[in-house]
Short mmCIF file of C-alpha atoms and ligand atoms in Angstrom, two decimals:
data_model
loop_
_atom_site.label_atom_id
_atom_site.label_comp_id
_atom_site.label_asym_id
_atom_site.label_seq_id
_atom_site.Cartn_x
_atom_site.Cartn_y
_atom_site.Cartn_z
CA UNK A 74 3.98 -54.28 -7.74
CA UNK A 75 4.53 -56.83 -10.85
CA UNK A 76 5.57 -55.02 -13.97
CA UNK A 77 4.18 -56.26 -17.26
CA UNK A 78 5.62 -55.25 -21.51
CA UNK A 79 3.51 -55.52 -23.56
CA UNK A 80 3.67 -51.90 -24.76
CA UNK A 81 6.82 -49.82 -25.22
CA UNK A 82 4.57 -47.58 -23.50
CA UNK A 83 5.30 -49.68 -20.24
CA UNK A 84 8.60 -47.99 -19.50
CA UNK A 85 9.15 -44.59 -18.92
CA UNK A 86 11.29 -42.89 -21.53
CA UNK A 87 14.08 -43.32 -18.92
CA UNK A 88 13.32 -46.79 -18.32
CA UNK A 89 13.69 -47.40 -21.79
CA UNK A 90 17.11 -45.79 -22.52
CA UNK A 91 18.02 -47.56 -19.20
CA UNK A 92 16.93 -51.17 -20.70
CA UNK A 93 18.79 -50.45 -24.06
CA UNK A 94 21.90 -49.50 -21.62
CA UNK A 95 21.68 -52.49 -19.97
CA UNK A 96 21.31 -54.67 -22.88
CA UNK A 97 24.80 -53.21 -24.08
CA UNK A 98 26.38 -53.99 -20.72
CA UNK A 99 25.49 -57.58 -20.83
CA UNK A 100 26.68 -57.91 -24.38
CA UNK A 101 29.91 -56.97 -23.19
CA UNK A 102 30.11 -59.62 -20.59
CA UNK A 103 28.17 -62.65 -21.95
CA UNK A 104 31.26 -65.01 -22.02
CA UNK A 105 32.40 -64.04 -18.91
CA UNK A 106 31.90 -65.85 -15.78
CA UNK A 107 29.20 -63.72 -14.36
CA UNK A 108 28.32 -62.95 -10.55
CA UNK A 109 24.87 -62.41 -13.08
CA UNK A 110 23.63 -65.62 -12.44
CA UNK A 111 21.05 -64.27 -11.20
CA UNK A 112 17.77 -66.00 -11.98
CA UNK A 113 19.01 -69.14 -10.34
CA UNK A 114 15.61 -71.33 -9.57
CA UNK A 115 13.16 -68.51 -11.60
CA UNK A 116 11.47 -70.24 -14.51
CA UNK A 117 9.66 -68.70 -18.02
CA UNK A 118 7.03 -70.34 -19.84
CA UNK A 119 6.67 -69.48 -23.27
CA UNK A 120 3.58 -69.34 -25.15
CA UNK A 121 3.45 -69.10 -29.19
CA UNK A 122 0.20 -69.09 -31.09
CA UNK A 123 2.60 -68.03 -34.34
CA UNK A 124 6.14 -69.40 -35.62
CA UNK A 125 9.05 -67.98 -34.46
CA UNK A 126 13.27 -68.05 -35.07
CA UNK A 127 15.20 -65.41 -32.81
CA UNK A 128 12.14 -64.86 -30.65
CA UNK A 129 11.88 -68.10 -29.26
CA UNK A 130 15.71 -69.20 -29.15
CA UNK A 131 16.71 -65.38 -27.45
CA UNK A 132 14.30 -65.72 -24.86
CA UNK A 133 15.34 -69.09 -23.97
CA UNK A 134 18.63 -68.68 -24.14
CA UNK A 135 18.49 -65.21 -22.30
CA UNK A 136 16.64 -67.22 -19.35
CA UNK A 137 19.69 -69.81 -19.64
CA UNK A 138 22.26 -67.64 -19.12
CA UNK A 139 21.11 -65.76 -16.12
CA UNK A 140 20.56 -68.31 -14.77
CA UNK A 141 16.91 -69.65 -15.07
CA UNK A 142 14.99 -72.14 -16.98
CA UNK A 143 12.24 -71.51 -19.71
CA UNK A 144 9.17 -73.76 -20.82
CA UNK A 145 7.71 -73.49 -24.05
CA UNK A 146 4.24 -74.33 -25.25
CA UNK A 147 2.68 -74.20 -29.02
CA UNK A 148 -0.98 -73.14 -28.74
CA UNK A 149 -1.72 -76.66 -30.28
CA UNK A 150 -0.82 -77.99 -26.54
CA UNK A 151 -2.75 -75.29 -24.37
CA UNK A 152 -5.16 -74.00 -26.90
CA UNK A 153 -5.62 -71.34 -25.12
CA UNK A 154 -9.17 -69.79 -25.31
CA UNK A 155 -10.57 -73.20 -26.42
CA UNK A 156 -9.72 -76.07 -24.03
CA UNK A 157 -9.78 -73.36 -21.56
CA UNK A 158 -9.91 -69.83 -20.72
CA UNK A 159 -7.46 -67.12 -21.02
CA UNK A 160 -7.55 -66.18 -17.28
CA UNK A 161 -7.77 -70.16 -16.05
CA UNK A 162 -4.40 -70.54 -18.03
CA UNK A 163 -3.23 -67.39 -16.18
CA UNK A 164 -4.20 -68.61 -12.75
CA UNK A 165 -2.70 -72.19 -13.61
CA UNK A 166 0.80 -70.50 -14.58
CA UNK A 167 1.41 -68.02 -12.20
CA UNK A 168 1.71 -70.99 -9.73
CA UNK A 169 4.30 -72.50 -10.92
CA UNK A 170 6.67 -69.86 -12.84
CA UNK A 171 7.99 -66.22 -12.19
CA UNK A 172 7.39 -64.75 -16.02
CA UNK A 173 5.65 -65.43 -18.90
CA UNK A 174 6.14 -64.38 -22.44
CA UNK A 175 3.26 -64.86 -25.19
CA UNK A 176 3.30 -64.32 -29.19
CA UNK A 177 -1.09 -64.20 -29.59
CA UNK A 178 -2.74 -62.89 -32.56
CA UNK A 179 -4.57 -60.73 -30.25
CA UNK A 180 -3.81 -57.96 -28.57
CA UNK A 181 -6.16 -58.49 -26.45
CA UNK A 182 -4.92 -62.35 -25.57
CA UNK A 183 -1.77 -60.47 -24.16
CA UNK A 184 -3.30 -57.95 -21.78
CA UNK A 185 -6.40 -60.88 -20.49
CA UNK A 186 -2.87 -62.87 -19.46
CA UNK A 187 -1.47 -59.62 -18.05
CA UNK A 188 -4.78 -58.94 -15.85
CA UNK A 189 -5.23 -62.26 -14.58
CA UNK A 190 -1.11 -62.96 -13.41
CA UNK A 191 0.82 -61.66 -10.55
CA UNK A 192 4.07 -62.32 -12.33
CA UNK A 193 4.99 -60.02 -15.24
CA UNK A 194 3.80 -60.79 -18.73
CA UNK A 195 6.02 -59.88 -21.98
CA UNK A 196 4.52 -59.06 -25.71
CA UNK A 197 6.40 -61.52 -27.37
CA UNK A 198 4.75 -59.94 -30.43
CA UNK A 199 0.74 -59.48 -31.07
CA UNK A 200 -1.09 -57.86 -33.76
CA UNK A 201 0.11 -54.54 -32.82
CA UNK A 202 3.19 -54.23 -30.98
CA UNK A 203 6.44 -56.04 -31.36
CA UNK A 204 8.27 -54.04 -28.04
CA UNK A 205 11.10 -56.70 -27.61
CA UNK A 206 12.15 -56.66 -31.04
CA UNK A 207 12.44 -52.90 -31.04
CA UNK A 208 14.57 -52.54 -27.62
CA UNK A 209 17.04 -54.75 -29.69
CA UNK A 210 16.88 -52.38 -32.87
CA UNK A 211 17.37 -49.58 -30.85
CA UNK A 212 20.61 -51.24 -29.22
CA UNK A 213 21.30 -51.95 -33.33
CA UNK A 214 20.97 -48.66 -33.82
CA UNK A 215 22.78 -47.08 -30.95
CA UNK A 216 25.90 -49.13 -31.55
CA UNK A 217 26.03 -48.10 -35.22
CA UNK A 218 25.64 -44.63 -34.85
CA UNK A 219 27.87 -44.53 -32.15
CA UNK A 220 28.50 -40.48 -30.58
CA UNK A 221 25.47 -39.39 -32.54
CA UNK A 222 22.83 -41.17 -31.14
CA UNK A 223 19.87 -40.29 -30.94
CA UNK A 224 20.70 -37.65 -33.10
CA UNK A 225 19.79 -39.94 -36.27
CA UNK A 226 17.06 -40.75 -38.72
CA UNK A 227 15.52 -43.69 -39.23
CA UNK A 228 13.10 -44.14 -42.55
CA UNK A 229 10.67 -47.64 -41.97
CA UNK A 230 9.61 -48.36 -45.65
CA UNK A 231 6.38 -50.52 -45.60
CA UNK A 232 3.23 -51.94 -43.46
CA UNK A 233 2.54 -49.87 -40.58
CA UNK A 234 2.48 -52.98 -38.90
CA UNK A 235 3.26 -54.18 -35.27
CA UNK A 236 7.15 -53.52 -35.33
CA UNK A 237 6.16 -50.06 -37.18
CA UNK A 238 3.80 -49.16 -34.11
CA UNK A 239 6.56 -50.12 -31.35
CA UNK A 240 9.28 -48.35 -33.35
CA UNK A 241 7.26 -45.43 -33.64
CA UNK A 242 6.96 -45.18 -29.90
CA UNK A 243 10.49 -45.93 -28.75
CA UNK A 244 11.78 -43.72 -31.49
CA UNK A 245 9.87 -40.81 -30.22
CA UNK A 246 10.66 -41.58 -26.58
CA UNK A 247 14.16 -41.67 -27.02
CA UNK A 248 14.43 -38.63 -29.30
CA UNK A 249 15.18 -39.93 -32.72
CA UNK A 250 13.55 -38.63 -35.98
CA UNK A 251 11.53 -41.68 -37.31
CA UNK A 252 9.72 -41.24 -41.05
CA UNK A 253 7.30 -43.87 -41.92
CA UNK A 254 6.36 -44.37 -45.52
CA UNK A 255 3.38 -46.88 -46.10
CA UNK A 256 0.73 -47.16 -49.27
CA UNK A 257 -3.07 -46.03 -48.79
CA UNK A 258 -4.76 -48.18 -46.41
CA UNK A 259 -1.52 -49.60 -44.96
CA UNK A 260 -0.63 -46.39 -42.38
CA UNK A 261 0.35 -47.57 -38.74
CA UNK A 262 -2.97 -47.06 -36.55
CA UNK A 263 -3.63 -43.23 -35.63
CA UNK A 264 -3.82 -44.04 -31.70
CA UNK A 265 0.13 -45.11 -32.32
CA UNK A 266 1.20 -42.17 -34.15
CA UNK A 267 -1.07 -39.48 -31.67
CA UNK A 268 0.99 -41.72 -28.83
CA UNK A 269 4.54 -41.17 -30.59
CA UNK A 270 3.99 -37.58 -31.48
CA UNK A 271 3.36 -36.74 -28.18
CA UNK A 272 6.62 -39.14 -26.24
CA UNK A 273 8.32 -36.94 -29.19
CA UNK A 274 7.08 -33.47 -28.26
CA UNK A 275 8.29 -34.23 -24.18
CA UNK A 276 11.81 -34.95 -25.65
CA UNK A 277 13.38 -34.47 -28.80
CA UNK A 278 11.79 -37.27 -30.99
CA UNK A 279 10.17 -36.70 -34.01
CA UNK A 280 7.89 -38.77 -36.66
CA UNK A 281 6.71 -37.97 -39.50
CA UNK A 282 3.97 -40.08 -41.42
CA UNK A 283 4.15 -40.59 -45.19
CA UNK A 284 3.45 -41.87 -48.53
CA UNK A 285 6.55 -41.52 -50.55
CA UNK A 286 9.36 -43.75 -49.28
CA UNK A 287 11.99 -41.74 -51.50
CA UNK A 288 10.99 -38.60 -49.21
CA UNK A 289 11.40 -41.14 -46.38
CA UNK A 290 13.95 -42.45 -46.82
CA UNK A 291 16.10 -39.13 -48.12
CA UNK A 292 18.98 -38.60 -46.16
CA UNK A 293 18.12 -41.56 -43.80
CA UNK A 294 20.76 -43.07 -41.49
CA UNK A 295 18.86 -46.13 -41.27
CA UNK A 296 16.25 -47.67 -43.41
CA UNK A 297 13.76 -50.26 -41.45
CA UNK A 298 11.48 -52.57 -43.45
CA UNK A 299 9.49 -55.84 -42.56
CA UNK A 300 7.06 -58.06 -44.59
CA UNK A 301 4.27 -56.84 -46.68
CA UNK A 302 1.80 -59.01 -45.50
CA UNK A 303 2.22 -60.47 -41.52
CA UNK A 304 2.02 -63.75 -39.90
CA UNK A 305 -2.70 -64.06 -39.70
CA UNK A 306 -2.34 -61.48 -43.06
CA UNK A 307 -1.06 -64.08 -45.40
CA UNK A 308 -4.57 -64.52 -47.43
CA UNK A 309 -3.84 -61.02 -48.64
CA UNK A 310 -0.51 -61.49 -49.75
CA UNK A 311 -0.96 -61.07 -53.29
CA UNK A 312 -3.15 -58.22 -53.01
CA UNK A 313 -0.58 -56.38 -50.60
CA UNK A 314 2.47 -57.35 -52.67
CA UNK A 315 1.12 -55.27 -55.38
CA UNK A 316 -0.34 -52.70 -53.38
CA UNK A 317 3.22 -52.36 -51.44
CA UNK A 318 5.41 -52.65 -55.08
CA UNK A 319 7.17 -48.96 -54.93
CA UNK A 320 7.87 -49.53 -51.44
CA UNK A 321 10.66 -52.62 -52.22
CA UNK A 322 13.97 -51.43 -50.56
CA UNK A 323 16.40 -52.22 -53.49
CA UNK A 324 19.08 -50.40 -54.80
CA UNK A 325 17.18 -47.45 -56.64
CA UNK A 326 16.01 -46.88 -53.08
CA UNK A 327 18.59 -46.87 -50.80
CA UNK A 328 20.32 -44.18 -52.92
CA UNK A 329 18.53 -41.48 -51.41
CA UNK A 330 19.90 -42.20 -47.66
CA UNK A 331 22.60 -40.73 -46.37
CA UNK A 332 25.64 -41.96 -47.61
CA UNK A 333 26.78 -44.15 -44.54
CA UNK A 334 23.09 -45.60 -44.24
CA UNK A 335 22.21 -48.95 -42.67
CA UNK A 336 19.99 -51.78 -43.62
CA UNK A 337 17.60 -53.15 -41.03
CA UNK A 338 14.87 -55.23 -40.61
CA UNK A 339 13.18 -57.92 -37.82
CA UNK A 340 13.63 -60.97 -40.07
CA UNK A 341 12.86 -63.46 -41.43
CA UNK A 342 12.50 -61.82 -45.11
CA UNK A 343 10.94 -62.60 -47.75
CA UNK A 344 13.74 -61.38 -50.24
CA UNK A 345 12.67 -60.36 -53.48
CA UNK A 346 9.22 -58.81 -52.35
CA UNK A 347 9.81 -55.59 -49.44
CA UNK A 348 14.12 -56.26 -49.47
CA UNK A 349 16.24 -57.15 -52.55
CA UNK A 350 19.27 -59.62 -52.20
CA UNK A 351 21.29 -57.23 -53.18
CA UNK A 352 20.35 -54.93 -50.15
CA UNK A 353 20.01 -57.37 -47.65
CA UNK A 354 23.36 -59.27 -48.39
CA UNK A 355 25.03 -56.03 -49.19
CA UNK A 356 27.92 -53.92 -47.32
CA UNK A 357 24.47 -51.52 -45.70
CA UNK A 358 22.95 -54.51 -44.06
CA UNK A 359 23.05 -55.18 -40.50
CA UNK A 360 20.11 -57.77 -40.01
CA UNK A 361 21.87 -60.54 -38.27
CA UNK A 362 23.58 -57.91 -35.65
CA UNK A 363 19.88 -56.58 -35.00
CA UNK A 364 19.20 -60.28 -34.36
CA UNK A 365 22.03 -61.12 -31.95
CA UNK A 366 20.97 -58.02 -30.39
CA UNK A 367 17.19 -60.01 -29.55
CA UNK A 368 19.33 -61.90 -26.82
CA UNK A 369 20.63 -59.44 -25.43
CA UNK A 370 17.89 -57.11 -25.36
CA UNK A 371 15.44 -60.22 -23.83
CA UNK A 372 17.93 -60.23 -20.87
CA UNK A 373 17.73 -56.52 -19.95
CA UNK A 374 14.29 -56.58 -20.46
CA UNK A 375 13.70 -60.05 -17.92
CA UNK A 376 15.93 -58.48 -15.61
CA UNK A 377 14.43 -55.11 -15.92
CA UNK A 378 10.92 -57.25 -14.88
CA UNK A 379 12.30 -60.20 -12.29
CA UNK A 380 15.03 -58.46 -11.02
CA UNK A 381 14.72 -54.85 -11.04
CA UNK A 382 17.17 -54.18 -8.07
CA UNK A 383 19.78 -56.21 -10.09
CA UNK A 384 19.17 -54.52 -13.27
CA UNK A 385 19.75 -51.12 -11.20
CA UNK A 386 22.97 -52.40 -9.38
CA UNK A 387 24.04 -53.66 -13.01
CA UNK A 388 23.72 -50.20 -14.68
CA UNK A 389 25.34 -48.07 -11.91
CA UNK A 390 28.31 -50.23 -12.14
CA UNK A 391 28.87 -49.29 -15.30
CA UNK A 392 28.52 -45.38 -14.96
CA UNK A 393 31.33 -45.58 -12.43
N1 CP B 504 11.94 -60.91 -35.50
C1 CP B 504 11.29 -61.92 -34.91
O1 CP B 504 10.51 -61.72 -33.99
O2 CP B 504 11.61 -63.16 -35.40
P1 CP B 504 10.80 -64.48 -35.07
O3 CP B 504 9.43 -64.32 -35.65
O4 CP B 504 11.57 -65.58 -35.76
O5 CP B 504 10.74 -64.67 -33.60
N1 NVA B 505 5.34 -58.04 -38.80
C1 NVA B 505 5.85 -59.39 -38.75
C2 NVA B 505 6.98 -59.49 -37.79
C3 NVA B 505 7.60 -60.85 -37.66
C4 NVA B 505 8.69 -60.89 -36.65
C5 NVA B 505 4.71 -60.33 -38.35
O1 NVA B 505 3.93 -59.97 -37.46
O2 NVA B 505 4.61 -61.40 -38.94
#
């Protein structure tokens, strides 16, 4: 049966520890002539209602280098849900490639796609969830923190937005101890945080919802923040930018963290509102390894999807 992610909540806390696994593997070996070649023939299509940097290039490239092709279409060419229906776009597409990967404003968009397709669909970020970019910060994470992971905490300053809510679950799946510290109004949605308490209570995860981001962020191995106000949001930028003031990470901040903290966040930035320069060009930050990690990640997770057997073959290999 076709596998879709749109949700972290897809994969099985083992699948997910086995995705992040794999995306270190083929890290290792990405300039290396490969018998991984193997999505010779298989094609992607892309679909992006929003912008996008290191989502777009990572999945293309990812497709590249196994061995595939990708396709990409701005919703100004489909318009999608206008010149025609989600689930007529779905029937066209599944005819003609093996995976698709869509960035909607919806949620909803996503999933119709999902439903309507016998080839796997991937959450190249919606409203809510963000799941690709958080297989990569765990990878971030687990090379930082090296023998202790997931024995670390990690403090996510700011909206409880769409990377917050996929964080939240992949955190608690895999049995780290995530805070989240967010104003009034701006808490990640309670069906997220009932979801992550309870992947957390069937392993060893933890999360803990907050105001304060000093109590957040206190003793923190990593702090995690993203944009005050999100790509559809941006008519409320001025309001949120002084609603989300006290929860800049800057230098008066990051001195509560433990002392060998790191500095993460999705990108892109908008420095000088939710990340000083200081912090995000200082020793602490790690934002452009978290970003190389997208490619890698994207190929675990497309191989994880197209190729499953491979993927398995892949990891095994490596145990021996
Ligand atoms: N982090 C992330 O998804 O970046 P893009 O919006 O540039 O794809
Ligand atoms: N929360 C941000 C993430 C961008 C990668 C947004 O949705 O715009």
């Amino acid at each position: 049966m076709k596998r879709d992610f749109i949700s972290i909540d897809n994969f099985t806390p083992e699948e997910l520890d086995q995705t992040v696994k794999l995306a270190a593997q083929l890290k290792k070996v990405r300039k290396t002539p490969l018998e991984l070649r193997p999505l010779v023939g298989r094609s992607m299509a892309m679909i992006f209602e929003k912008p996008s940097l290191r989502t777009r290039v990572t999945f293309e490239l990812a497709m590249v280098e196994l061995g595939g092709h990708a396709l990409e279409f701005q919703s100004v060419g489909i318009q999608i849900n206008e010149r025609e229906s989600v689930p007529d776009v779905a029937r066209n597409l599944e005819r003609w490639v093996d995976v698709v990967i869509a960035r909607v404003f919806k949620n909803k968009t996503v999933r119709m796609l999902a439903e309507n397709m016998r080839i796997p669909v991937i959450n190249a970020l919606c409203n809510i969830e963000h799941p690709c970019q958080a297989v990569a910060d765990i990878l971030t994470v687990a090379e930082l923190s090296k023998g202790r992971f997931p024995k670390v905490k990690l403090a996510y300053v700011g909206d409880g937005n769409n990377v917050c809510h996929s964080l939240l679950l992949i955190c608690a799946a895999l049995g780290l101890e995530m805070a989240v510290a967010s104003p009034e109004g701006y808490e990640p949605l309670p069906g997220f945080v009932k979801r992550a308490s309870e992947l957390g209570k069937a392993g060893d995860g933890s999360i803990t919802i907050m105001r304060d981001p000093v109590e957040a962020v206190k003793g923190a191995d990593f702090i995690y923040t993203d944009v005050w106000a999100s790509m559809g949001h941006e008519d409320e930028s001025e309001k949120r930018s002084k609603n989300f003031q006290p929860y800049q990470v800057n230098a008066d901040l990051v001195r509560h963290a433990s002392p060998n903290f790191h500095v993460l966040h999705c990108l892109p930035a908008h420095r000088g509102e939710e990340i000083t320069d200081e912090i995000i060009d200082g020793p602490h930050s790690k934002v452009f390894d978290q970003a190389e990690n997208r490619l890698h990640a994207q190929k675990a997770i497309i191989l994880k999807l197209l190729a499953p057997e491979i993927a398995e073959r892949q990891i095994k290999s490596n145990n021996k």
